[in-house]
XYZ file of C-alpha atoms in Angstrom:
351
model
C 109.100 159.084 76.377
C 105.966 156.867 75.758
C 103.347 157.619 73.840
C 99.686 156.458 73.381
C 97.904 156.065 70.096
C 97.009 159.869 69.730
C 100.867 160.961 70.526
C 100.466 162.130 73.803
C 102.520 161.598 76.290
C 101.722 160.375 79.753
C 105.291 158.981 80.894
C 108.687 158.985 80.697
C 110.830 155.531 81.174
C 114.131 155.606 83.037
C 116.513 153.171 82.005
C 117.815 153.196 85.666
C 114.459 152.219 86.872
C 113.171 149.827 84.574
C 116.821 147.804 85.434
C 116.197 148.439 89.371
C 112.519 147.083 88.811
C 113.442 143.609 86.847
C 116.384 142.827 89.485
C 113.506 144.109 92.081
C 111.189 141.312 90.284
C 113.644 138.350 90.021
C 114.690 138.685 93.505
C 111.020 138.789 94.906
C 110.229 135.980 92.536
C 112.240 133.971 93.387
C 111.647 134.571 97.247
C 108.025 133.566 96.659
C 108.891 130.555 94.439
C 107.937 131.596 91.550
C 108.353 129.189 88.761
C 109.498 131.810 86.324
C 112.159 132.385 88.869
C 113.189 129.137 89.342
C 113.457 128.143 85.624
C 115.724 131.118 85.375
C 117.864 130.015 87.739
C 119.152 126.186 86.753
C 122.073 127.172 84.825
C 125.557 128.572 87.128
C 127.609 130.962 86.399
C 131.578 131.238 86.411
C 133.815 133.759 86.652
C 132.527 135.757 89.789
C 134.237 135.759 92.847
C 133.988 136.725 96.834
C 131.393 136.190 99.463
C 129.332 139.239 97.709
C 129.367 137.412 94.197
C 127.999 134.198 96.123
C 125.037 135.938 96.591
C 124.088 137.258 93.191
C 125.106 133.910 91.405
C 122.444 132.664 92.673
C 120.276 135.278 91.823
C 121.282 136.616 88.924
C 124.461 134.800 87.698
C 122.149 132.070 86.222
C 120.132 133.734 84.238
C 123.257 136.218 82.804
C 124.896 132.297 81.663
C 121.818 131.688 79.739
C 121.468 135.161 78.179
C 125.010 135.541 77.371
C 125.748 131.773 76.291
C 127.786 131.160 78.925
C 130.465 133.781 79.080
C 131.557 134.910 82.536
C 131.366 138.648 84.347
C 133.371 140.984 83.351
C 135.748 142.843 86.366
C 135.225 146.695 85.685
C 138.984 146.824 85.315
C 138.502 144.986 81.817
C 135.528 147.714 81.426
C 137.833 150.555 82.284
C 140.622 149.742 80.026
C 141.443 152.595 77.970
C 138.829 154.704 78.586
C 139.571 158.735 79.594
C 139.644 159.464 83.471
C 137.173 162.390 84.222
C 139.461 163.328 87.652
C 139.976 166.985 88.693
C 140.720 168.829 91.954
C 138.940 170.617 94.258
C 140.188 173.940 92.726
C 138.911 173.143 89.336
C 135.527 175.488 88.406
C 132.216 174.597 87.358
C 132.972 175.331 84.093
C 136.248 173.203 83.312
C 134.494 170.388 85.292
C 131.457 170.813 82.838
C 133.800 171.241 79.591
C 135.414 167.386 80.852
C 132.082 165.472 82.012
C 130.515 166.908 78.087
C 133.994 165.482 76.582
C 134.000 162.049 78.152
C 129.727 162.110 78.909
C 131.110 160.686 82.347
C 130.389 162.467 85.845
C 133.735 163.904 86.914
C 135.738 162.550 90.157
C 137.218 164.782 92.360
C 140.558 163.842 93.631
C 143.270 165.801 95.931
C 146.245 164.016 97.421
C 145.394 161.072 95.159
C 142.403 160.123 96.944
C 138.471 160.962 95.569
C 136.738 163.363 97.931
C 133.901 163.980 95.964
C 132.044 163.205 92.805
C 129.896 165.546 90.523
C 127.235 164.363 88.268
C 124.991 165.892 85.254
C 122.071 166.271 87.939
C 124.639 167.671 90.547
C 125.272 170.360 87.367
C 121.614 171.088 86.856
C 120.311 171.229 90.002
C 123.727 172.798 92.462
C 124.586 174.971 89.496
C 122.466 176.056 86.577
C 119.270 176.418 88.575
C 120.671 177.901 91.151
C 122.867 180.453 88.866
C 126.355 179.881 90.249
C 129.288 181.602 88.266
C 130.535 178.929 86.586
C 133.773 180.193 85.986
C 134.302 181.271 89.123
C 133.017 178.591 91.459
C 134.968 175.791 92.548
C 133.819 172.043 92.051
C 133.969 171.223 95.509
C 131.224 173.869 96.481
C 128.871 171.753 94.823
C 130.467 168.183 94.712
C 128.731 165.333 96.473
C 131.820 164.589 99.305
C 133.264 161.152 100.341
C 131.113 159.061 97.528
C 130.995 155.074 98.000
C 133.576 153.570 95.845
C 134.192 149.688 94.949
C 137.566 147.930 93.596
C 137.998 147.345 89.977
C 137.839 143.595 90.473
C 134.168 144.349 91.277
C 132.693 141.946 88.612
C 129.726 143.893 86.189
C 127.461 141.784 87.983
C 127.997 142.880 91.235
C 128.255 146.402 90.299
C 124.932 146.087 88.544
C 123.743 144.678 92.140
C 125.228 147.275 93.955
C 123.703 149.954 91.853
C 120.061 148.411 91.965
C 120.589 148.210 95.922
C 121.697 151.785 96.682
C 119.920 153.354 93.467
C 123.307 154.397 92.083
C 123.466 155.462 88.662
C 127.198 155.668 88.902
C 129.739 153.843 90.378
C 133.693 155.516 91.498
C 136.144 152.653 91.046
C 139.411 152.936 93.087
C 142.526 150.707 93.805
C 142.725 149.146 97.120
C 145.711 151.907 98.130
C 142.805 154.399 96.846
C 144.355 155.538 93.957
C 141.163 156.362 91.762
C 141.040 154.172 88.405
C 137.556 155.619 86.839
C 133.791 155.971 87.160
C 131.585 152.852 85.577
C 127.795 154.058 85.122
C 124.673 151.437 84.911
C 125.023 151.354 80.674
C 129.040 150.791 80.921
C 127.696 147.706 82.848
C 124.689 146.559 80.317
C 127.250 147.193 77.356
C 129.741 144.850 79.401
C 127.549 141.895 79.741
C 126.069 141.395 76.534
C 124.489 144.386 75.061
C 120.398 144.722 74.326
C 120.690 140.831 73.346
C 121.455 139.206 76.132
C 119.410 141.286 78.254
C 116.017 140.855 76.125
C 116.200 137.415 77.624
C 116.301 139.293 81.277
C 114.306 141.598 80.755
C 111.218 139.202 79.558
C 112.173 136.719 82.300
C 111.491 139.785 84.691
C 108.770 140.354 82.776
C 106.809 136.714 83.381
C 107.138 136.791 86.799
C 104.348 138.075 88.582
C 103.623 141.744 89.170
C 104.375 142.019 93.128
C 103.731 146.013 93.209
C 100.733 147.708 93.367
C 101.769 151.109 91.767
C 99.499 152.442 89.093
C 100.550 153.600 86.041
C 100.604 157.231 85.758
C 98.412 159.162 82.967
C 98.074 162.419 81.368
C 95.361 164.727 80.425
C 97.868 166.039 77.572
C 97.339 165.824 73.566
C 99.431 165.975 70.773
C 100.961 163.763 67.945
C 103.051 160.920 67.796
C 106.352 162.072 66.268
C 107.919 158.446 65.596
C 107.974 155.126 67.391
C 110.918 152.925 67.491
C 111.017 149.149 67.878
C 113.847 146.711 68.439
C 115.660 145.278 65.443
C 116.165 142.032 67.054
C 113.289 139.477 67.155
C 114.550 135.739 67.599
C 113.851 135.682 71.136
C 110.689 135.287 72.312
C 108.539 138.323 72.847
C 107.094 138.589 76.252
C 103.232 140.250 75.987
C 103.729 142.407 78.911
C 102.489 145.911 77.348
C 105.186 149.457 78.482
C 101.931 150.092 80.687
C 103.354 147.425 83.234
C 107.018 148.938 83.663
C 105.079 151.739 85.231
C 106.436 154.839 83.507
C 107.520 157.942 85.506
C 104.944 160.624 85.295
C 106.362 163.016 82.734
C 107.787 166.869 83.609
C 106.672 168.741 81.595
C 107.971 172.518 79.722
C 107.239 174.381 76.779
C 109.422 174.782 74.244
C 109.640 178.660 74.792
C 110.986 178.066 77.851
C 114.336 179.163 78.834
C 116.874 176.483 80.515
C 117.149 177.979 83.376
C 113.394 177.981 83.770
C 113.676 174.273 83.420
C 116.855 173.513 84.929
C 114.656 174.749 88.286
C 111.392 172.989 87.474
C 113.349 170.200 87.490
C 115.856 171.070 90.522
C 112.215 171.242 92.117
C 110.662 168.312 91.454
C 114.060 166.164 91.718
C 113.795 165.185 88.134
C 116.139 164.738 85.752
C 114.676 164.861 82.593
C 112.010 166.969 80.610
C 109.054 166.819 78.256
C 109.245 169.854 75.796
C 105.525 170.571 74.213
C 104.754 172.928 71.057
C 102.682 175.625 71.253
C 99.881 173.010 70.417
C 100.562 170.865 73.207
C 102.263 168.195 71.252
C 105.259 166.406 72.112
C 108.188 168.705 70.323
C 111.336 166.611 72.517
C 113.213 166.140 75.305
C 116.072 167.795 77.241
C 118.001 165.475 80.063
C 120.456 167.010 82.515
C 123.164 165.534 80.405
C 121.987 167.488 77.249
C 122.303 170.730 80.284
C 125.779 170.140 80.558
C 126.882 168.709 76.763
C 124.593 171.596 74.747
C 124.682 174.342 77.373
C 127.319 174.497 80.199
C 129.882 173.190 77.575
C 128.738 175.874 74.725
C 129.252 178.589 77.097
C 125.242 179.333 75.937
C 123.295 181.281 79.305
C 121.212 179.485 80.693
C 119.026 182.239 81.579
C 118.255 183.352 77.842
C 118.812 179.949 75.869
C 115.662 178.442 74.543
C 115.277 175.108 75.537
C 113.730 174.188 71.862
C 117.270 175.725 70.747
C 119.233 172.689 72.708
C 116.351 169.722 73.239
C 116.208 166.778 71.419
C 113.935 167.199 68.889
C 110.691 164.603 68.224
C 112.352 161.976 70.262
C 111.480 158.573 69.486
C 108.838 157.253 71.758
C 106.707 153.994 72.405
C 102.968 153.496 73.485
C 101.525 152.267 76.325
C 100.083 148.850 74.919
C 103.819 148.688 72.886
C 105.638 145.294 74.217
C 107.807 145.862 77.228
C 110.501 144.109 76.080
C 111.065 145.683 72.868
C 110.972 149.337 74.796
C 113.359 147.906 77.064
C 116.244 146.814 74.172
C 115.055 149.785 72.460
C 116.985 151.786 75.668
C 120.150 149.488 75.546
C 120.403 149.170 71.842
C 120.096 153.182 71.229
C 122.290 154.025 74.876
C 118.737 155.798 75.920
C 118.493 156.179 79.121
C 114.519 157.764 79.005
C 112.191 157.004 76.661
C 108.982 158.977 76.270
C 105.595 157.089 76.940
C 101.764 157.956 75.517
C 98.766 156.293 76.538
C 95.904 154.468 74.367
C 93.305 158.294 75.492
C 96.275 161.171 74.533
């Protein structure tokens, strides 16, 4: 969430979005020959492979060599090493599916034969199940599954996969074997962790940052008030800051409940507005915390709470750290990858 000066909040940013947006930036940037742009992109990168990873060296290779001193792209078979599989059949219910993705906080893979038909996220749960009050132990996975998902081959470099996300708006990526025998699901942090954590990419984000603003969306404000309940700023500060305020990543325009209402209420507010996160308010109108469609599966479908009486003040985040509009972009930005946020509450400088 972001707040302003008086704690309101008039935005939410998405993690997601704000990555989308500076690969959106670079890539228009440099199209237009902008000299932020083109000073990013003197170094080369090694370690990527394939007609694809051609592409995005040029691009974005670069600028990864000179945030992350050089070191090459990971493959997400390195990423996937060791990590729990979230694969279950088509048989599997709602509710063991839920009790898995809460376990391993991944989105589950649905496999039969030893192929992936399907995959099932934390919005998929929301939005296909709690709002629309399926039996969760009675209703199979595959009711409600998105079928035949887009997958890519574990030698998929972390670069590309961050490209390939950006250009279909993934949040998640399946990763199977060229016989497609599934190896594991990599989502857009699993891919900022891999190449070089909130460090390297403070030098990405603030080169996305200088070059200029190509879109003409407004950011979005909010007649709310309340009180700031704590902002957070990056621990790291050798790099150069970028003066860009939070204003310029142009902030979602916040969803908003009150904390007396139920999850279910919420679960469909959101189903209906396609969001995937909410604002909670107190009773004064004051930002009391947040509740994401993860937190719907991890603190509700896994507790075996109902969704139908369960507060959502009872499983929210409580006063979530937030940032202000005129806050520096960059430092909201590493804020996100250092804390594994993926939305951050935003206020204005009016409430």
């Amino acid at each position: 969430p972001v707040t302003d000066d008086n704690g309101a909040v008039v935005g939410v940013l998405d993690i997601a979005k704000c990555l989308n947006d500076a690969i959106t930036r670079l890539e228009r940037s440099k199209d237009k020959g902008s000299n932020a742009a083109e000073e990013a992109l003197k170094a080369s990168l090694g370690g990527a492979g394939g007609a694809q990873a051609a592409a995005l060296q040029q691009l974005l290779g670069p600028l990864l060599s000179q945030a992350f001193s050089g070191q090459s792209s990971p493959t997400l078979r390195t990423v996937l090493a060791g990590r729990p599989s979230t694969i279950v059949s088509p048989t599997t219910t709602i509710q063991q599916t839920g009790n898995m993705m809460a376990e391993a906080r991944k989105a589950a893979l649905v496999v039969e034969s030893g192929r992936l038909i399907g995959i099932f996220g934390f919005k998929d749960m929301m939005t296909r199940a709690i709002a629309k009050e399926m039996p969760l132990d009675y209703t199979a996975v595959s009711t409600v599954m998105t079928p035949n998902p887009e997958s890519v081959s574990p030698d998929t470099t972390v670069l590309e996969a961050l490209q390939i996300m950006h250009d279909n708006k993934f949040l998640t990526l399946p990763v199977c074997e060229s016989n497609g025998s599934v190896m594991g699901i990599v989502d857009v942090m699993d891919c900022v962790y891999a190449s070089g954590g909130a460090d390297g990419w403070r030098s990405i984000f603030a080169s996305a940052m200088e070059c200029d603003d190509l879109t003409d969306t407004a950011s979005v404000h909010s007649n709310r008030s309340g009180s700031v309940q704590h902002s957070v700023k990056s621990t790291r500060s050798t790099h150069k800051k970028s003066n860009m305020p939070v204003s310029k990543l142009r902030p979602k325009a916040p969803m908003v409940s009150s904390s007396n209402d139920t999850v279910l209420s919420v679960a469909q507010m959101l189903a209906s507005k396609r969001g995937d996160a909410a604002i909670i308010t107190d009773l004064n109108g004051g930002l009391a915390g947040i509740i994401t469609d993860t937190d719907v599966t991890r603190r509700v479908v896994a507790k075996n709470l109902p969704a139908s009486s369960t507060c959502v003040a009872d499983v929210m985040t409580a006063n979530p750290s937030c940032v202000a509009m005129a806050d520096p972009a960059t430092d909201a930005l590493v804020t996100m990858v250092e804390n594994r946020f993926r939305h951050l509450p935003v206020t204005d400088d009016n409430g």
